[in-house]
Amino acid sequence: MKFVDEYRDPATITALARRICAEASRRWTLMEVCGGQTHAILASGLDAMIESAVELLHGPGCPVCVTPIETLDRALALATLPDVTLCSFGDMLRVPGSRGDLFGARARGADVRVVYSPLDAVRFAAAHPERRVVFLAVGFETTVPPVAAAARFARMRELENFFLLTSHVRVPPALEAILSAPGMRIDAFLAAGHVCTIMGTAEYEPIVARHRVPIVATGFEPLDILEGVLLAIRQLERGAARVEIQYRRAVRPEGNPAARALVDEVFEIADRPWRGIGVVPGGGLALRESWRAVDAERAFAELASVSAQEPPECRAGDVLRGVLRPPQCPVFGSRCTPESPLGAPMVSSEGACAAYYRYRPVEALEALT
Ligand code: SF4
């Protein structure tokens, strides 16, 4: 497949891994930010190939994983209202809130629908004026432009029955929070290439300048990831720290100006709680005052009383900060499995716990013995 196979060529992967090991004078600690990168690393065994040169820590870049449990409980509360249709992407339906998940609510009769675009939810609202339609909008900067477009589309069609329950998060403040945490031991980051495709790389410049940690905007195929590692290591070996772009076929320093303008029209930067991590200053986006008509938090008084507690057994916060490897969680593979998850990282297709469960069955078994 064009643009895929050439980035998975085994001979080139082996050669690049050898070069990384040859160029590293010591073992460096790198964090890949995105859960998609984590899955590619574990599926391809890249971490084992460069083990002598690099320790790869898995970062917080799984949007489903960092969505606060309160947001899930709010979505569940809305879904149980008789005149509400709750729309979302499919991977949110199995994420546990404190009282079950959206699949369970649907099984009990709630009108919960999977859509492939926020615009589908707007079209549904237009076709069903008797329903109040709420789109559960979560994710990193990559997923925000279509949500902003949906808000605009609903306004254009003068719909009064379309709402957004939003929990969008921003990557750079999370990296700042990780770097500022006590005991931080990360030498460099592989930033998420798709986020940089939208937002560009300028927001990382002050972080690099403040912490002297290289950040390389990196893609998702095995060769992308290894090239990102090599670029980071070359900087570390010569004592440099700068923002660099590996994912050149998609990322420009300025990002996508049209998408950024659309996001800026509808959303503003806000403090946001990250599941398992806590409130990250500037770590999310909130609807601007001028878009309050579509804000589900304002439209539904029922949401004011919703509060939730994380399950105490789940160590998702430690996993998302790279402090704990999933098999080290005491309930990994026993009380917490993809069929019966305690936390979002075991559910999501980008979750680190799900990645270890799927690709590292031996480690999973060892954790149990
Ligand atoms: S294994 Fe399960 S309980 Fe443990 S951190 Fe991962 S999701 Fe949470």
mmCIF file of C-alpha atoms and ligand atoms in Angstrom:
data_model
loop_
_atom_site.group_PDB
_atom_site.id
_atom_site.type_symbol
_atom_site.label_atom_id
_atom_site.label_comp_id
_atom_site.label_asym_id
_atom_site.label_seq_id
_atom_site.Cartn_x
_atom_site.Cartn_y
_atom_site.Cartn_z
ATOM 1 C CA MET A 1 0.000 0.000 0.000
ATOM 2 C CA LYS A 2 1.494 3.330 -1.067
ATOM 3 C CA PHE A 3 2.691 5.582 1.789
ATOM 4 C CA VAL A 4 2.427 2.643 4.209
ATOM 5 C CA ASP A 5 4.537 -0.289 2.994
ATOM 6 C CA GLU A 6 7.654 1.812 2.488
ATOM 7 C CA TYR A 7 7.480 2.820 6.164
ATOM 8 C CA ARG A 8 7.271 -0.826 7.305
ATOM 9 C CA ASP A 9 10.145 -2.332 5.317
ATOM 10 C CA PRO A 10 11.850 -4.885 7.635
ATOM 11 C CA ALA A 11 15.366 -4.446 6.211
ATOM 12 C CA THR A 12 15.254 -0.656 6.580
ATOM 13 C CA ILE A 13 13.789 -0.971 10.081
ATOM 14 C CA THR A 14 16.631 -3.287 11.143
ATOM 15 C CA ALA A 15 19.271 -0.994 9.633
ATOM 16 C CA LEU A 16 17.825 2.079 11.346
ATOM 17 C CA ALA A 17 17.574 0.306 14.709
ATOM 18 C CA ARG A 18 21.259 -0.722 14.406
ATOM 19 C CA ARG A 19 22.226 2.858 13.602
ATOM 20 C CA ILE A 20 20.410 4.117 16.714
ATOM 21 C CA CYS A 21 22.243 1.596 18.877
ATOM 22 C CA ALA A 22 25.573 2.501 17.250
ATOM 23 C CA GLU A 23 25.151 6.248 17.702
ATOM 24 C CA ALA A 24 23.978 6.217 21.330
ATOM 25 C CA SER A 25 26.859 6.589 23.785
ATOM 26 C CA ARG A 26 24.535 5.812 26.729
ATOM 27 C CA ARG A 27 20.963 4.681 27.289
ATOM 28 C CA TRP A 28 18.527 7.577 26.810
ATOM 29 C CA THR A 29 14.942 7.824 28.090
ATOM 30 C CA LEU A 30 12.400 8.959 25.511
ATOM 31 C CA MET A 31 8.642 9.331 25.824
ATOM 32 C CA GLU A 32 6.385 8.811 22.829
ATOM 33 C CA VAL A 33 3.382 11.034 23.442
ATOM 34 C CA CYS A 34 0.718 9.354 21.330
ATOM 35 C CA GLY A 35 -1.070 6.084 22.050
ATOM 36 C CA GLY A 36 -1.033 5.307 18.317
ATOM 37 C CA GLN A 37 2.767 5.398 18.477
ATOM 38 C CA THR A 38 2.707 3.153 21.565
ATOM 39 C CA HIS A 39 0.669 0.527 19.725
ATOM 40 C CA ALA A 40 2.998 0.701 16.683
ATOM 41 C CA ILE A 41 6.054 0.311 18.924
ATOM 42 C CA LEU A 42 4.690 -2.736 20.734
ATOM 43 C CA ALA A 43 3.178 -4.321 17.617
ATOM 44 C CA SER A 44 6.492 -4.043 15.725
ATOM 45 C CA GLY A 45 8.769 -4.823 18.673
ATOM 46 C CA LEU A 46 10.697 -1.580 18.135
ATOM 47 C CA ASP A 47 11.367 -1.142 21.865
ATOM 48 C CA ALA A 48 13.206 -4.489 22.004
ATOM 49 C CA MET A 49 15.259 -3.657 18.892
ATOM 50 C CA ILE A 50 16.704 -0.480 20.423
ATOM 51 C CA GLU A 51 16.616 -1.577 24.058
ATOM 52 C CA SER A 52 20.354 -1.102 24.619
ATOM 53 C CA ALA A 53 20.193 2.537 23.478
ATOM 54 C CA VAL A 54 16.746 3.767 24.468
ATOM 55 C CA GLU A 55 14.145 3.256 27.152
ATOM 56 C CA LEU A 56 10.772 4.155 25.678
ATOM 57 C CA LEU A 57 8.171 5.460 28.119
ATOM 58 C CA HIS A 58 4.566 5.644 27.010
ATOM 59 C CA GLY A 59 2.920 9.035 27.343
ATOM 60 C CA PRO A 60 -0.537 10.487 27.911
ATOM 61 C CA GLY A 61 -1.590 10.714 24.262
ATOM 62 C CA CYS A 62 -4.677 8.529 24.366
ATOM 63 C CA PRO A 63 -7.691 10.869 24.152
ATOM 64 C CA VAL A 64 -10.151 8.316 25.458
ATOM 65 C CA CYS A 65 -7.863 7.517 28.402
ATOM 66 C CA VAL A 66 -7.554 11.107 29.600
ATOM 67 C CA THR A 67 -11.248 11.956 29.370
ATOM 68 C CA PRO A 68 -12.335 12.522 32.991
ATOM 69 C CA ILE A 69 -14.718 10.059 34.553
ATOM 70 C CA GLU A 70 -17.104 12.998 35.280
ATOM 71 C CA THR A 71 -17.474 13.537 31.532
ATOM 72 C CA LEU A 72 -18.502 9.891 31.111
ATOM 73 C CA ASP A 73 -20.958 10.212 33.985
ATOM 74 C CA ARG A 74 -22.382 13.396 32.455
ATOM 75 C CA ALA A 75 -22.822 11.630 29.123
ATOM 76 C CA LEU A 76 -24.548 8.745 30.940
ATOM 77 C CA ALA A 77 -26.827 11.194 32.780
ATOM 78 C CA LEU A 78 -27.806 12.859 29.483
ATOM 79 C CA ALA A 79 -28.347 9.528 27.726
ATOM 80 C CA THR A 80 -30.936 8.520 30.310
ATOM 81 C CA LEU A 81 -33.137 11.581 29.604
ATOM 82 C CA PRO A 82 -36.117 10.449 27.528
ATOM 83 C CA ASP A 83 -35.914 13.152 24.842
ATOM 84 C CA VAL A 84 -32.097 13.035 24.405
ATOM 85 C CA THR A 85 -30.082 11.265 21.712
ATOM 86 C CA LEU A 86 -26.435 10.924 22.721
ATOM 87 C CA CYS A 87 -24.012 10.641 19.786
ATOM 88 C CA SER A 88 -20.329 9.752 19.993
ATOM 89 C CA PHE A 89 -17.491 7.928 18.312
ATOM 90 C CA GLY A 90 -17.592 4.186 18.984
ATOM 91 C CA ASP A 91 -14.547 3.937 21.244
ATOM 92 C CA MET A 92 -16.216 6.086 23.922
ATOM 93 C CA LEU A 93 -19.075 3.637 24.417
ATOM 94 C CA ARG A 94 -17.034 1.056 26.364
ATOM 95 C CA VAL A 95 -15.129 3.485 28.572
ATOM 96 C CA PRO A 96 -16.287 2.949 32.136
ATOM 97 C CA GLY A 97 -17.826 5.804 34.079
ATOM 98 C CA SER A 98 -18.464 5.360 37.777
ATOM 99 C CA ARG A 99 -21.845 3.738 37.098
ATOM 100 C CA GLY A 100 -21.278 1.697 33.937
ATOM 101 C CA ASP A 101 -20.691 2.638 30.310
ATOM 102 C CA LEU A 102 -22.709 3.972 27.381
ATOM 103 C CA PHE A 103 -23.080 0.508 25.853
ATOM 104 C CA GLY A 104 -24.824 -0.569 29.055
ATOM 105 C CA ALA A 105 -27.048 2.518 28.944
ATOM 106 C CA ARG A 106 -27.970 1.674 25.351
ATOM 107 C CA ALA A 107 -28.781 -1.901 26.355
ATOM 108 C CA ARG A 108 -31.150 -0.489 28.984
ATOM 109 C CA GLY A 109 -32.979 1.523 26.305
ATOM 110 C CA ALA A 110 -31.109 4.845 26.117
ATOM 111 C CA ASP A 111 -30.824 6.385 22.653
ATOM 112 C CA VAL A 112 -27.026 6.212 22.222
ATOM 113 C CA ARG A 113 -25.721 6.323 18.668
ATOM 114 C CA VAL A 114 -22.281 5.839 17.102
ATOM 115 C CA VAL A 115 -21.458 8.431 14.456
ATOM 116 C CA TYR A 116 -18.424 8.743 12.182
ATOM 117 C CA SER A 117 -18.411 12.534 12.118
ATOM 118 C CA PRO A 118 -19.855 15.270 14.355
ATOM 119 C CA LEU A 119 -21.641 16.499 11.219
ATOM 120 C CA ASP A 120 -23.684 13.254 11.253
ATOM 121 C CA ALA A 121 -25.000 14.289 14.666
ATOM 122 C CA VAL A 122 -25.984 17.717 13.282
ATOM 123 C CA ARG A 123 -27.820 16.065 10.388
ATOM 124 C CA PHE A 124 -29.623 13.783 12.831
ATOM 125 C CA ALA A 125 -30.674 16.817 14.903
ATOM 126 C CA ALA A 126 -31.987 18.536 11.762
ATOM 127 C CA ALA A 127 -34.019 15.465 10.821
ATOM 128 C CA HIS A 128 -35.391 14.972 14.367
ATOM 129 C CA PRO A 129 -36.458 18.346 15.798
ATOM 130 C CA GLU A 130 -38.414 16.515 18.540
ATOM 131 C CA ARG A 131 -35.103 15.166 20.003
ATOM 132 C CA ARG A 132 -32.354 17.029 21.833
ATOM 133 C CA VAL A 133 -29.143 15.727 20.245
ATOM 134 C CA VAL A 134 -25.864 15.838 22.189
ATOM 135 C CA PHE A 135 -22.503 15.040 20.606
ATOM 136 C CA LEU A 136 -19.884 13.856 23.121
ATOM 137 C CA ALA A 137 -16.764 15.619 21.837
ATOM 138 C CA VAL A 138 -13.455 14.397 23.270
ATOM 139 C CA GLY A 139 -9.914 14.233 22.005
ATOM 140 C CA PHE A 140 -6.760 16.168 21.284
ATOM 141 C CA GLU A 141 -6.314 19.143 18.962
ATOM 142 C CA THR A 142 -6.632 16.800 15.957
ATOM 143 C CA THR A 143 -10.309 16.132 16.558
ATOM 144 C CA VAL A 144 -11.382 19.699 17.371
ATOM 145 C CA PRO A 145 -11.743 21.232 13.854
ATOM 146 C CA PRO A 146 -14.632 18.934 12.796
ATOM 147 C CA VAL A 147 -16.367 19.621 16.120
ATOM 148 C CA ALA A 148 -16.004 23.373 15.557
ATOM 149 C CA ALA A 149 -17.347 22.869 12.024
ATOM 150 C CA ALA A 150 -20.357 21.007 13.464
ATOM 151 C CA ALA A 151 -21.127 23.919 15.811
ATOM 152 C CA ARG A 152 -20.968 26.291 12.852
ATOM 153 C CA PHE A 153 -23.124 23.975 10.712
ATOM 154 C CA ALA A 154 -25.778 23.777 13.439
ATOM 155 C CA ARG A 155 -25.828 27.570 13.761
ATOM 156 C CA MET A 156 -26.054 27.954 9.987
ATOM 157 C CA ARG A 157 -29.101 25.673 9.986
ATOM 158 C CA GLU A 158 -30.535 27.567 12.986
ATOM 159 C CA LEU A 159 -30.890 24.356 14.981
ATOM 160 C CA GLU A 160 -31.905 24.754 18.606
ATOM 161 C CA ASN A 161 -31.725 21.039 19.456
ATOM 162 C CA PHE A 162 -28.013 20.348 18.872
ATOM 163 C CA PHE A 163 -25.499 20.466 21.748
ATOM 164 C CA LEU A 164 -21.862 19.634 22.458
ATOM 165 C CA LEU A 165 -20.616 17.961 25.638
ATOM 166 C CA THR A 166 -16.929 18.772 25.246
ATOM 167 C CA SER A 167 -13.772 17.500 26.887
ATOM 168 C CA HIS A 168 -11.042 18.488 24.460
ATOM 169 C CA VAL A 169 -7.444 18.492 25.675
ATOM 170 C CA ARG A 170 -4.221 20.144 24.489
ATOM 171 C CA VAL A 171 -0.894 18.322 24.344
ATOM 172 C CA PRO A 172 1.755 21.014 25.064
ATOM 173 C CA PRO A 173 0.517 21.872 28.604
ATOM 174 C CA ALA A 174 0.524 18.148 29.450
ATOM 175 C CA LEU A 175 4.177 17.873 28.383
ATOM 176 C CA GLU A 176 4.926 20.933 30.515
ATOM 177 C CA ALA A 177 3.187 19.260 33.489
ATOM 178 C CA ILE A 178 5.134 16.015 32.992
ATOM 179 C CA LEU A 179 8.448 17.856 32.714
ATOM 180 C CA SER A 180 7.702 19.908 35.841
ATOM 181 C CA ALA A 181 6.788 16.875 37.980
ATOM 182 C CA PRO A 182 9.236 15.835 40.719
ATOM 183 C CA GLY A 183 11.520 12.963 39.694
ATOM 184 C CA MET A 184 11.080 13.620 35.975
ATOM 185 C CA ARG A 185 13.586 11.514 33.999
ATOM 186 C CA ILE A 186 12.660 12.100 30.354
ATOM 187 C CA ASP A 187 15.485 13.099 28.017
ATOM 188 C CA ALA A 188 13.364 13.782 24.909
ATOM 189 C CA PHE A 189 9.815 13.557 23.539
ATOM 190 C CA LEU A 190 8.429 12.146 20.325
ATOM 191 C CA ALA A 191 5.460 14.496 19.840
ATOM 192 C CA ALA A 192 2.286 13.308 18.121
ATOM 193 C CA GLY A 193 2.555 14.028 14.392
ATOM 194 C CA HIS A 194 -1.198 14.369 13.763
ATOM 195 C CA VAL A 195 -1.602 17.002 16.492
ATOM 196 C CA CYS A 196 1.307 18.946 14.978
ATOM 197 C CA THR A 197 -0.317 18.646 11.536
ATOM 198 C CA ILE A 198 -3.148 20.822 12.857
ATOM 199 C CA MET A 199 -1.397 23.002 15.438
ATOM 200 C CA GLY A 200 2.165 23.211 14.090
ATOM 201 C CA THR A 201 5.188 23.143 16.351
ATOM 202 C CA ALA A 202 5.496 26.720 17.678
ATOM 203 C CA GLU A 203 3.856 25.867 21.024
ATOM 204 C CA TYR A 204 6.699 23.469 21.802
ATOM 205 C CA GLU A 205 9.459 26.075 21.377
ATOM 206 C CA PRO A 206 9.088 27.666 24.872
ATOM 207 C CA ILE A 207 8.884 24.200 26.483
ATOM 208 C CA VAL A 208 12.123 23.128 24.811
ATOM 209 C CA ALA A 209 13.782 26.409 25.755
ATOM 210 C CA ARG A 210 12.644 26.131 29.402
ATOM 211 C CA HIS A 211 13.488 22.470 30.008
ATOM 212 C CA ARG A 212 16.276 21.853 27.464
ATOM 213 C CA VAL A 213 14.524 18.682 26.243
ATOM 214 C CA PRO A 214 14.383 17.910 22.482
ATOM 215 C CA ILE A 215 10.902 17.446 21.002
ATOM 216 C CA VAL A 216 10.586 15.688 17.639
ATOM 217 C CA ALA A 217 7.196 15.746 15.845
ATOM 218 C CA THR A 218 6.976 12.117 14.758
ATOM 219 C CA GLY A 219 4.685 9.948 12.635
ATOM 220 C CA PHE A 220 3.131 6.587 13.388
ATOM 221 C CA GLU A 221 4.703 3.958 11.150
ATOM 222 C CA PRO A 222 7.708 1.946 12.400
ATOM 223 C CA LEU A 223 10.209 3.862 10.257
ATOM 224 C CA ASP A 224 8.709 7.190 11.325
ATOM 225 C CA ILE A 225 9.163 6.274 14.955
ATOM 226 C CA LEU A 226 12.726 5.008 14.550
ATOM 227 C CA GLU A 227 13.707 8.088 12.561
ATOM 228 C CA GLY A 228 12.149 10.259 15.286
ATOM 229 C CA VAL A 229 14.218 8.376 17.883
ATOM 230 C CA LEU A 230 17.386 8.816 15.808
ATOM 231 C CA LEU A 231 16.823 12.563 15.412
ATOM 232 C CA ALA A 232 16.221 12.917 19.157
ATOM 233 C CA ILE A 233 19.320 10.890 20.030
ATOM 234 C CA ARG A 234 21.501 12.871 17.672
ATOM 235 C CA GLN A 235 20.402 16.052 19.439
ATOM 236 C CA LEU A 236 21.032 14.515 22.864
ATOM 237 C CA GLU A 237 24.454 13.203 21.870
ATOM 238 C CA ARG A 238 25.640 16.663 20.878
ATOM 239 C CA GLY A 239 23.925 18.438 23.790
ATOM 240 C CA ALA A 240 21.340 20.189 21.614
ATOM 241 C CA ALA A 241 17.678 20.788 22.449
ATOM 242 C CA ARG A 242 15.335 22.008 19.750
ATOM 243 C CA VAL A 243 12.014 21.313 18.092
ATOM 244 C CA GLU A 244 12.448 19.123 15.027
ATOM 245 C CA ILE A 245 10.023 17.657 12.498
ATOM 246 C CA GLN A 246 10.379 14.007 11.453
ATOM 247 C CA TYR A 247 6.808 13.750 10.047
ATOM 248 C CA ARG A 248 7.644 16.103 7.205
ATOM 249 C CA ARG A 249 5.062 14.662 4.821
ATOM 250 C CA ALA A 250 2.278 16.086 7.014
ATOM 251 C CA VAL A 251 3.623 18.652 9.480
ATOM 252 C CA ARG A 252 4.519 22.285 8.801
ATOM 253 C CA PRO A 253 5.826 24.547 11.582
ATOM 254 C CA GLU A 254 2.721 26.727 11.208
ATOM 255 C CA GLY A 255 0.318 23.751 11.187
ATOM 256 C CA ASN A 256 -2.950 24.093 9.284
ATOM 257 C CA PRO A 257 -3.940 27.796 9.501
ATOM 258 C CA ALA A 258 -7.519 27.237 8.261
ATOM 259 C CA ALA A 259 -8.172 24.513 10.850
ATOM 260 C CA ARG A 260 -6.570 26.583 13.608
ATOM 261 C CA ALA A 261 -8.731 29.602 12.728
ATOM 262 C CA LEU A 262 -11.866 27.438 12.858
ATOM 263 C CA VAL A 263 -10.903 26.083 16.281
ATOM 264 C CA ASP A 264 -10.097 29.574 17.530
ATOM 265 C CA GLU A 265 -13.480 30.887 16.394
ATOM 266 C CA VAL A 266 -15.423 28.373 18.500
ATOM 267 C CA PHE A 267 -13.086 27.394 21.371
ATOM 268 C CA GLU A 268 -10.801 29.103 23.865
ATOM 269 C CA ILE A 269 -7.995 27.739 26.026
ATOM 270 C CA ALA A 270 -9.134 26.576 29.485
ATOM 271 C CA ASP A 271 -7.852 24.614 32.459
ATOM 272 C CA ARG A 272 -8.989 20.995 32.099
ATOM 273 C CA PRO A 273 -8.919 17.916 34.300
ATOM 274 C CA TRP A 274 -7.091 14.974 32.706
ATOM 275 C CA ARG A 275 -8.246 11.578 33.922
ATOM 276 C CA GLY A 276 -5.684 10.153 36.304
ATOM 277 C CA ILE A 277 -3.510 13.274 36.143
ATOM 278 C CA GLY A 278 -5.661 16.097 37.546
ATOM 279 C CA VAL A 279 -6.273 19.624 36.368
ATOM 280 C CA VAL A 280 -3.713 20.740 33.785
ATOM 281 C CA PRO A 281 -3.457 24.550 33.534
ATOM 282 C CA GLY A 282 -4.394 25.523 29.982
ATOM 283 C CA GLY A 283 -4.690 21.811 29.275
ATOM 284 C CA GLY A 284 -7.942 21.945 27.346
ATOM 285 C CA LEU A 285 -10.428 23.882 25.263
ATOM 286 C CA ALA A 286 -13.836 25.239 26.258
ATOM 287 C CA LEU A 287 -16.614 26.657 24.078
ATOM 288 C CA ARG A 288 -16.443 30.421 23.805
ATOM 289 C CA GLU A 289 -19.183 32.515 25.405
ATOM 290 C CA SER A 290 -20.542 33.339 21.949
ATOM 291 C CA TRP A 291 -21.221 29.610 21.410
ATOM 292 C CA ARG A 292 -22.972 28.962 24.735
ATOM 293 C CA ALA A 293 -26.204 28.040 22.900
ATOM 294 C CA VAL A 294 -24.642 24.705 21.888
ATOM 295 C CA ASP A 295 -22.962 24.055 25.257
ATOM 296 C CA ALA A 296 -24.627 21.029 26.896
ATOM 297 C CA GLU A 297 -23.130 21.997 30.285
ATOM 298 C CA ARG A 298 -25.265 25.161 30.223
ATOM 299 C CA ALA A 299 -28.326 23.739 28.514
ATOM 300 C CA PHE A 300 -28.885 20.793 30.877
ATOM 301 C CA ALA A 301 -29.364 21.721 34.539
ATOM 302 C CA GLU A 302 -29.192 17.984 35.352
ATOM 303 C CA LEU A 303 -25.407 18.058 34.825
ATOM 304 C CA ALA A 304 -24.683 20.433 37.701
ATOM 305 C CA SER A 305 -25.013 17.690 40.321
ATOM 306 C CA VAL A 306 -22.907 15.027 38.550
ATOM 307 C CA SER A 307 -19.661 14.172 40.319
ATOM 308 C CA ALA A 308 -17.563 11.015 40.201
ATOM 309 C CA GLN A 309 -14.632 9.232 41.828
ATOM 310 C CA GLU A 310 -11.903 7.322 39.981
ATOM 311 C CA PRO A 311 -11.816 3.605 40.884
ATOM 312 C CA PRO A 312 -9.057 3.456 43.526
ATOM 313 C CA GLU A 313 -7.458 0.332 42.019
ATOM 314 C CA CYS A 314 -6.798 1.896 38.624
ATOM 315 C CA ARG A 315 -3.277 3.322 38.217
ATOM 316 C CA ALA A 316 -4.069 5.059 34.914
ATOM 317 C CA GLY A 317 -2.512 8.333 36.076
ATOM 318 C CA ASP A 318 0.842 6.636 36.699
ATOM 319 C CA VAL A 319 0.613 4.806 33.355
ATOM 320 C CA LEU A 320 -0.217 8.026 31.486
ATOM 321 C CA ARG A 321 2.749 9.853 33.066
ATOM 322 C CA GLY A 322 5.132 7.027 32.160
ATOM 323 C CA VAL A 323 5.804 6.278 35.841
ATOM 324 C CA LEU A 324 4.329 2.751 35.686
ATOM 325 C CA ARG A 325 4.340 0.148 32.924
ATOM 326 C CA PRO A 326 0.902 -1.443 32.525
ATOM 327 C CA PRO A 327 1.998 -4.968 33.587
ATOM 328 C CA GLN A 328 3.192 -3.405 36.864
ATOM 329 C CA CYS A 329 -0.382 -2.412 37.751
ATOM 330 C CA PRO A 330 -1.484 -4.948 40.405
ATOM 331 C CA VAL A 331 -4.774 -5.728 38.640
ATOM 332 C CA PHE A 332 -3.472 -5.797 35.038
ATOM 333 C CA GLY A 333 -4.750 -8.917 33.288
ATOM 334 C CA SER A 334 -6.594 -10.184 36.367
ATOM 335 C CA ARG A 335 -9.331 -7.831 37.554
ATOM 336 C CA CYS A 336 -8.701 -5.550 34.568
ATOM 337 C CA THR A 337 -8.889 -6.968 31.035
ATOM 338 C CA PRO A 338 -10.241 -5.620 27.722
ATOM 339 C CA GLU A 339 -13.429 -7.644 28.333
ATOM 340 C CA SER A 340 -13.828 -6.271 31.842
ATOM 341 C CA PRO A 341 -11.859 -3.001 32.021
ATOM 342 C CA LEU A 342 -11.397 -0.996 35.204
ATOM 343 C CA GLY A 343 -9.850 1.964 33.445
ATOM 344 C CA ALA A 344 -9.872 3.638 30.045
ATOM 345 C CA PRO A 345 -6.270 2.620 29.077
ATOM 346 C CA MET A 346 -7.496 -0.992 28.927
ATOM 347 C CA VAL A 347 -10.388 -0.063 26.616
ATOM 348 C CA SER A 348 -9.117 2.370 24.074
ATOM 349 C CA SER A 349 -7.538 1.313 20.793
ATOM 350 C CA GLU A 350 -4.756 3.748 21.767
ATOM 351 C CA GLY A 351 -4.512 2.764 25.442
ATOM 352 C CA ALA A 352 -1.151 1.541 26.756
ATOM 353 C CA CYS A 353 -2.724 -1.163 28.951
ATOM 354 C CA ALA A 354 -4.656 -2.567 25.974
ATOM 355 C CA ALA A 355 -1.450 -2.491 23.896
ATOM 356 C CA TYR A 356 0.499 -4.559 26.451
ATOM 357 C CA TYR A 357 -2.406 -6.967 26.872
ATOM 358 C CA ARG A 358 -2.596 -7.490 23.121
ATOM 359 C CA TYR A 359 1.067 -7.502 22.085
ATOM 360 C CA ARG A 360 2.943 -8.619 25.218
ATOM 361 C CA PRO A 361 1.095 -11.698 26.506
ATOM 362 C CA VAL A 362 4.273 -13.062 28.118
ATOM 363 C CA GLU A 363 4.815 -9.894 30.158
ATOM 364 C CA ALA A 364 1.134 -9.988 31.056
ATOM 365 C CA LEU A 365 1.487 -13.557 32.309
ATOM 366 C CA GLU A 366 4.673 -12.777 34.238
ATOM 367 C CA ALA A 367 2.865 -9.909 35.956
ATOM 368 C CA LEU A 368 0.342 -12.405 37.261
ATOM 369 C CA THR A 369 2.865 -14.905 38.635
HETATM 370 S S1 SF4 B 1 -4.358 -2.220 33.962
HETATM 371 FE FE1 SF4 B 1 -6.474 -1.502 34.207
HETATM 372 S S2 SF4 B 1 -6.606 -0.838 36.344
HETATM 373 FE FE2 SF4 B 1 -4.418 -0.972 35.803
HETATM 374 S S3 SF4 B 1 -3.870 1.093 35.114
HETATM 375 FE FE3 SF4 B 1 -4.445 -0.078 33.274
HETATM 376 S S4 SF4 B 1 -6.622 0.390 33.007
HETATM 377 FE FE4 SF4 B 1 -6.134 0.994 35.119
#
